[in-house]
Amino acid sequence: MRIEWTSYIQTNNELLDSQHKELFSRMNRYFECTECNSTHQELIDTLNYLVEYVKTHFKTEDDIMTEIGYTRQKEHRRSHRELTERLVEIYKELIDNGASDELHDKLARLCQVWYVAHINDFDKRLASYIKAYNRAHNNV
């Protein structure tokens, strides 16, 4: 399993895109661990590595939205909460029950569908707003 970065999900915002690429890298690291039969602790550590970066990335976006007065902050933040909650549930399931094909499938679906959909919807709108904000404030 591998999640590929493509221009289809590019926001054209350097900071957002670089963080999204890092997210994909961390997701792929977890899937690589599942394929090479890593230990339970290695899987936990790798998934925790992803969870922590997701929180960092979402905080970055939240801070930007506050700074520029983004008009769709509430729904964007709700999406962040839902994503984080689902990811943490999977993380807790891994800790409590160990690795399973079902757990890996849950994470794969979350990563492929939800993150890509989130980037294509919420983050592309945010990137457009940032661009317009910077133009209006001569911060190009």
PDB file of C-alpha atoms in Angstrom:
ATOM      1  CA  MET A   1       0.000   0.000   0.000  1.00  0.00           C
ATOM      2  CA  ARG A   2       1.317   3.381  -0.961  1.00  0.00           C
ATOM      3  CA  ILE A   3      -0.351   6.785  -1.070  1.00  0.00           C
ATOM      4  CA  GLU A   4       1.031   8.873  -3.873  1.00  0.00           C
ATOM      5  CA  TRP A   5       1.279  12.645  -3.942  1.00  0.00           C
ATOM      6  CA  THR A   6      -0.034  13.986  -7.244  1.00  0.00           C
ATOM      7  CA  SER A   7      -0.578  17.409  -8.745  1.00  0.00           C
ATOM      8  CA  TYR A   8      -4.319  16.674  -8.486  1.00  0.00           C
ATOM      9  CA  ILE A   9      -4.200  17.401  -4.763  1.00  0.00           C
ATOM     10  CA  GLN A  10      -1.731  20.260  -4.923  1.00  0.00           C
ATOM     11  CA  THR A  11      -3.045  23.477  -3.355  1.00  0.00           C
ATOM     12  CA  ASN A  12      -0.329  25.691  -4.849  1.00  0.00           C
ATOM     13  CA  ASN A  13       0.439  26.999  -1.368  1.00  0.00           C
ATOM     14  CA  GLU A  14       4.047  26.169  -0.575  1.00  0.00           C
ATOM     15  CA  LEU A  15       3.572  25.668   3.172  1.00  0.00           C
ATOM     16  CA  LEU A  16       0.394  23.585   2.887  1.00  0.00           C
ATOM     17  CA  ASP A  17       1.762  21.440   0.080  1.00  0.00           C
ATOM     18  CA  SER A  18       5.051  20.782   1.890  1.00  0.00           C
ATOM     19  CA  GLN A  19       3.163  19.715   5.012  1.00  0.00           C
ATOM     20  CA  HIS A  20       0.782  17.553   2.986  1.00  0.00           C
ATOM     21  CA  LYS A  21       3.757  15.829   1.368  1.00  0.00           C
ATOM     22  CA  GLU A  22       5.167  15.164   4.831  1.00  0.00           C
ATOM     23  CA  LEU A  23       1.813  13.693   5.886  1.00  0.00           C
ATOM     24  CA  PHE A  24       1.898  11.361   2.893  1.00  0.00           C
ATOM     25  CA  SER A  25       5.453  10.382   3.739  1.00  0.00           C
ATOM     26  CA  ARG A  26       4.448   9.493   7.287  1.00  0.00           C
ATOM     27  CA  MET A  27       1.383   7.572   6.113  1.00  0.00           C
ATOM     28  CA  ASN A  28       3.543   5.605   3.726  1.00  0.00           C
ATOM     29  CA  ARG A  29       6.068   4.900   6.468  1.00  0.00           C
ATOM     30  CA  TYR A  30       3.320   3.195   8.476  1.00  0.00           C
ATOM     31  CA  PHE A  31       2.238   1.086   5.512  1.00  0.00           C
ATOM     32  CA  GLU A  32       5.863   0.127   4.836  1.00  0.00           C
ATOM     33  CA  CYS A  33       6.087  -1.090   8.429  1.00  0.00           C
ATOM     34  CA  THR A  34       2.995  -3.244   7.973  1.00  0.00           C
ATOM     35  CA  GLU A  35       4.481  -4.811   4.843  1.00  0.00           C
ATOM     36  CA  CYS A  36       7.823  -5.668   6.424  1.00  0.00           C
ATOM     37  CA  ASN A  37       6.279  -7.301   9.495  1.00  0.00           C
ATOM     38  CA  SER A  38       7.470  -4.714  11.995  1.00  0.00           C
ATOM     39  CA  THR A  39       6.929  -5.351  15.678  1.00  0.00           C
ATOM     40  CA  HIS A  40       3.812  -4.184  17.477  1.00  0.00           C
ATOM     41  CA  GLN A  41       5.812  -1.420  19.178  1.00  0.00           C
ATOM     42  CA  GLU A  42       7.293  -0.245  15.873  1.00  0.00           C
ATOM     43  CA  LEU A  43       3.788   0.031  14.403  1.00  0.00           C
ATOM     44  CA  ILE A  44       2.579   1.953  17.447  1.00  0.00           C
ATOM     45  CA  ASP A  45       5.565   4.320  17.277  1.00  0.00           C
ATOM     46  CA  THR A  46       5.118   4.871  13.544  1.00  0.00           C
ATOM     47  CA  LEU A  47       1.400   5.544  13.815  1.00  0.00           C
ATOM     48  CA  ASN A  48       2.035   7.884  16.761  1.00  0.00           C
ATOM     49  CA  TYR A  49       4.557   9.706  14.552  1.00  0.00           C
ATOM     50  CA  LEU A  50       1.752  10.244  12.024  1.00  0.00           C
ATOM     51  CA  VAL A  51      -0.818  11.282  14.661  1.00  0.00           C
ATOM     52  CA  GLU A  52       1.532  13.893  16.101  1.00  0.00           C
ATOM     53  CA  TYR A  53       2.305  15.363  12.691  1.00  0.00           C
ATOM     54  CA  VAL A  54      -1.393  15.519  11.810  1.00  0.00           C
ATOM     55  CA  LYS A  55      -1.928  17.577  14.968  1.00  0.00           C
ATOM     56  CA  THR A  56       1.008  19.846  14.058  1.00  0.00           C
ATOM     57  CA  HIS A  57      -0.278  20.327  10.518  1.00  0.00           C
ATOM     58  CA  PHE A  58      -3.820  21.083  11.629  1.00  0.00           C
ATOM     59  CA  LYS A  59      -2.533  23.590  14.182  1.00  0.00           C
ATOM     60  CA  THR A  60      -0.611  25.329  11.389  1.00  0.00           C
ATOM     61  CA  GLU A  61      -3.779  25.577   9.309  1.00  0.00           C
ATOM     62  CA  ASP A  62      -5.832  26.686  12.305  1.00  0.00           C
ATOM     63  CA  ASP A  63      -3.320  29.434  13.116  1.00  0.00           C
ATOM     64  CA  ILE A  64      -3.354  30.653   9.503  1.00  0.00           C
ATOM     65  CA  MET A  65      -7.156  30.688   9.418  1.00  0.00           C
ATOM     66  CA  THR A  66      -7.266  32.770  12.583  1.00  0.00           C
ATOM     67  CA  GLU A  67      -4.584  35.153  11.362  1.00  0.00           C
ATOM     68  CA  ILE A  68      -6.325  35.922   8.060  1.00  0.00           C
ATOM     69  CA  GLY A  69      -9.904  35.799   9.350  1.00  0.00           C
ATOM     70  CA  TYR A  70     -10.862  32.854   7.159  1.00  0.00           C
ATOM     71  CA  THR A  71     -14.627  32.848   6.724  1.00  0.00           C
ATOM     72  CA  ARG A  72     -14.995  29.053   6.721  1.00  0.00           C
ATOM     73  CA  GLN A  73     -12.944  28.340   9.841  1.00  0.00           C
ATOM     74  CA  LYS A  74     -15.704  26.604  11.741  1.00  0.00           C
ATOM     75  CA  GLU A  75     -16.398  23.878   9.178  1.00  0.00           C
ATOM     76  CA  HIS A  76     -12.700  23.462   8.360  1.00  0.00           C
ATOM     77  CA  ARG A  77     -11.845  22.987  12.029  1.00  0.00           C
ATOM     78  CA  ARG A  78     -14.734  20.553  12.431  1.00  0.00           C
ATOM     79  CA  SER A  79     -13.212  18.482   9.626  1.00  0.00           C
ATOM     80  CA  HIS A  80      -9.848  18.599  11.418  1.00  0.00           C
ATOM     81  CA  ARG A  81     -11.460  17.376  14.646  1.00  0.00           C
ATOM     82  CA  GLU A  82     -13.233  14.530  12.848  1.00  0.00           C
ATOM     83  CA  LEU A  83     -10.053  13.461  11.052  1.00  0.00           C
ATOM     84  CA  THR A  84      -8.023  13.579  14.238  1.00  0.00           C
ATOM     85  CA  GLU A  85     -10.657  11.659  16.213  1.00  0.00           C
ATOM     86  CA  ARG A  86     -10.831   8.912  13.597  1.00  0.00           C
ATOM     87  CA  LEU A  87      -7.055   8.653  13.428  1.00  0.00           C
ATOM     88  CA  VAL A  88      -6.734   8.512  17.217  1.00  0.00           C
ATOM     89  CA  GLU A  89      -9.430   5.797  17.345  1.00  0.00           C
ATOM     90  CA  ILE A  90      -7.373   3.711  14.915  1.00  0.00           C
ATOM     91  CA  TYR A  91      -4.252   4.385  16.976  1.00  0.00           C
ATOM     92  CA  LYS A  92      -5.988   3.266  20.177  1.00  0.00           C
ATOM     93  CA  GLU A  93      -7.319   0.179  18.421  1.00  0.00           C
ATOM     94  CA  LEU A  94      -3.773  -0.683  17.354  1.00  0.00           C
ATOM     95  CA  ILE A  95      -2.545  -0.313  20.928  1.00  0.00           C
ATOM     96  CA  ASP A  96      -5.422  -2.291  22.449  1.00  0.00           C
ATOM     97  CA  ASN A  97      -5.926  -5.038  19.878  1.00  0.00           C
ATOM     98  CA  GLY A  98      -2.754  -5.174  17.844  1.00  0.00           C
ATOM     99  CA  ALA A  99      -2.321  -5.024  14.112  1.00  0.00           C
ATOM    100  CA  SER A 100      -4.845  -6.614  11.788  1.00  0.00           C
ATOM    101  CA  ASP A 101      -5.751  -6.451   8.140  1.00  0.00           C
ATOM    102  CA  GLU A 102      -9.014  -4.765   9.155  1.00  0.00           C
ATOM    103  CA  LEU A 103      -7.164  -2.058  11.080  1.00  0.00           C
ATOM    104  CA  HIS A 104      -4.759  -1.447   8.197  1.00  0.00           C
ATOM    105  CA  ASP A 105      -7.718  -1.220   5.805  1.00  0.00           C
ATOM    106  CA  LYS A 106      -9.410   1.351   8.063  1.00  0.00           C
ATOM    107  CA  LEU A 107      -6.301   3.476   8.075  1.00  0.00           C
ATOM    108  CA  ALA A 108      -5.809   3.081   4.331  1.00  0.00           C
ATOM    109  CA  ARG A 109      -9.387   4.217   3.658  1.00  0.00           C
ATOM    110  CA  LEU A 110      -8.977   7.154   6.020  1.00  0.00           C
ATOM    111  CA  CYS A 111      -5.740   8.202   4.362  1.00  0.00           C
ATOM    112  CA  GLN A 112      -6.801   7.685   0.778  1.00  0.00           C
ATOM    113  CA  VAL A 113     -10.350   8.952   0.860  1.00  0.00           C
ATOM    114  CA  TRP A 114     -10.613  11.355   3.759  1.00  0.00           C
ATOM    115  CA  TYR A 115      -7.257  13.092   3.557  1.00  0.00           C
ATOM    116  CA  VAL A 116      -7.348  13.422  -0.207  1.00  0.00           C
ATOM    117  CA  ALA A 117     -10.971  14.626  -0.051  1.00  0.00           C
ATOM    118  CA  HIS A 118     -10.086  17.042   2.761  1.00  0.00           C
ATOM    119  CA  ILE A 119      -7.165  18.455   0.793  1.00  0.00           C
ATOM    120  CA  ASN A 120      -9.178  18.759  -2.408  1.00  0.00           C
ATOM    121  CA  ASP A 121     -12.099  20.448  -0.713  1.00  0.00           C
ATOM    122  CA  PHE A 122     -11.160  22.281   2.453  1.00  0.00           C
ATOM    123  CA  ASP A 123      -7.478  22.955   1.882  1.00  0.00           C
ATOM    124  CA  LYS A 124      -7.773  24.085  -1.723  1.00  0.00           C
ATOM    125  CA  ARG A 125     -10.440  26.588  -0.664  1.00  0.00           C
ATOM    126  CA  LEU A 126      -8.200  27.759   2.165  1.00  0.00           C
ATOM    127  CA  ALA A 127      -5.222  28.116  -0.188  1.00  0.00           C
ATOM    128  CA  SER A 128      -7.322  30.234  -2.564  1.00  0.00           C
ATOM    129  CA  TYR A 129      -8.427  32.426   0.319  1.00  0.00           C
ATOM    130  CA  ILE A 130      -4.816  32.825   1.503  1.00  0.00           C
ATOM    131  CA  LYS A 131      -3.762  33.846  -1.997  1.00  0.00           C
ATOM    132  CA  ALA A 132      -6.559  36.431  -2.248  1.00  0.00           C
ATOM    133  CA  TYR A 133      -5.783  37.685   1.264  1.00  0.00           C
ATOM    134  CA  ASN A 134      -2.092  38.097   0.404  1.00  0.00           C
ATOM    135  CA  ARG A 135      -2.926  39.979  -2.786  1.00  0.00           C
ATOM    136  CA  ALA A 136      -5.281  42.309  -0.928  1.00  0.00           C
ATOM    137  CA  HIS A 137      -2.659  42.954   1.739  1.00  0.00           C
ATOM    138  CA  ASN A 138       0.299  43.092  -0.659  1.00  0.00           C
ATOM    139  CA  ASN A 139       1.872  40.024   0.943  1.00  0.00           C
ATOM    140  CA  VAL A 140       2.318  38.202  -2.353  1.00  0.00           C
TER     141      VAL A 140
END
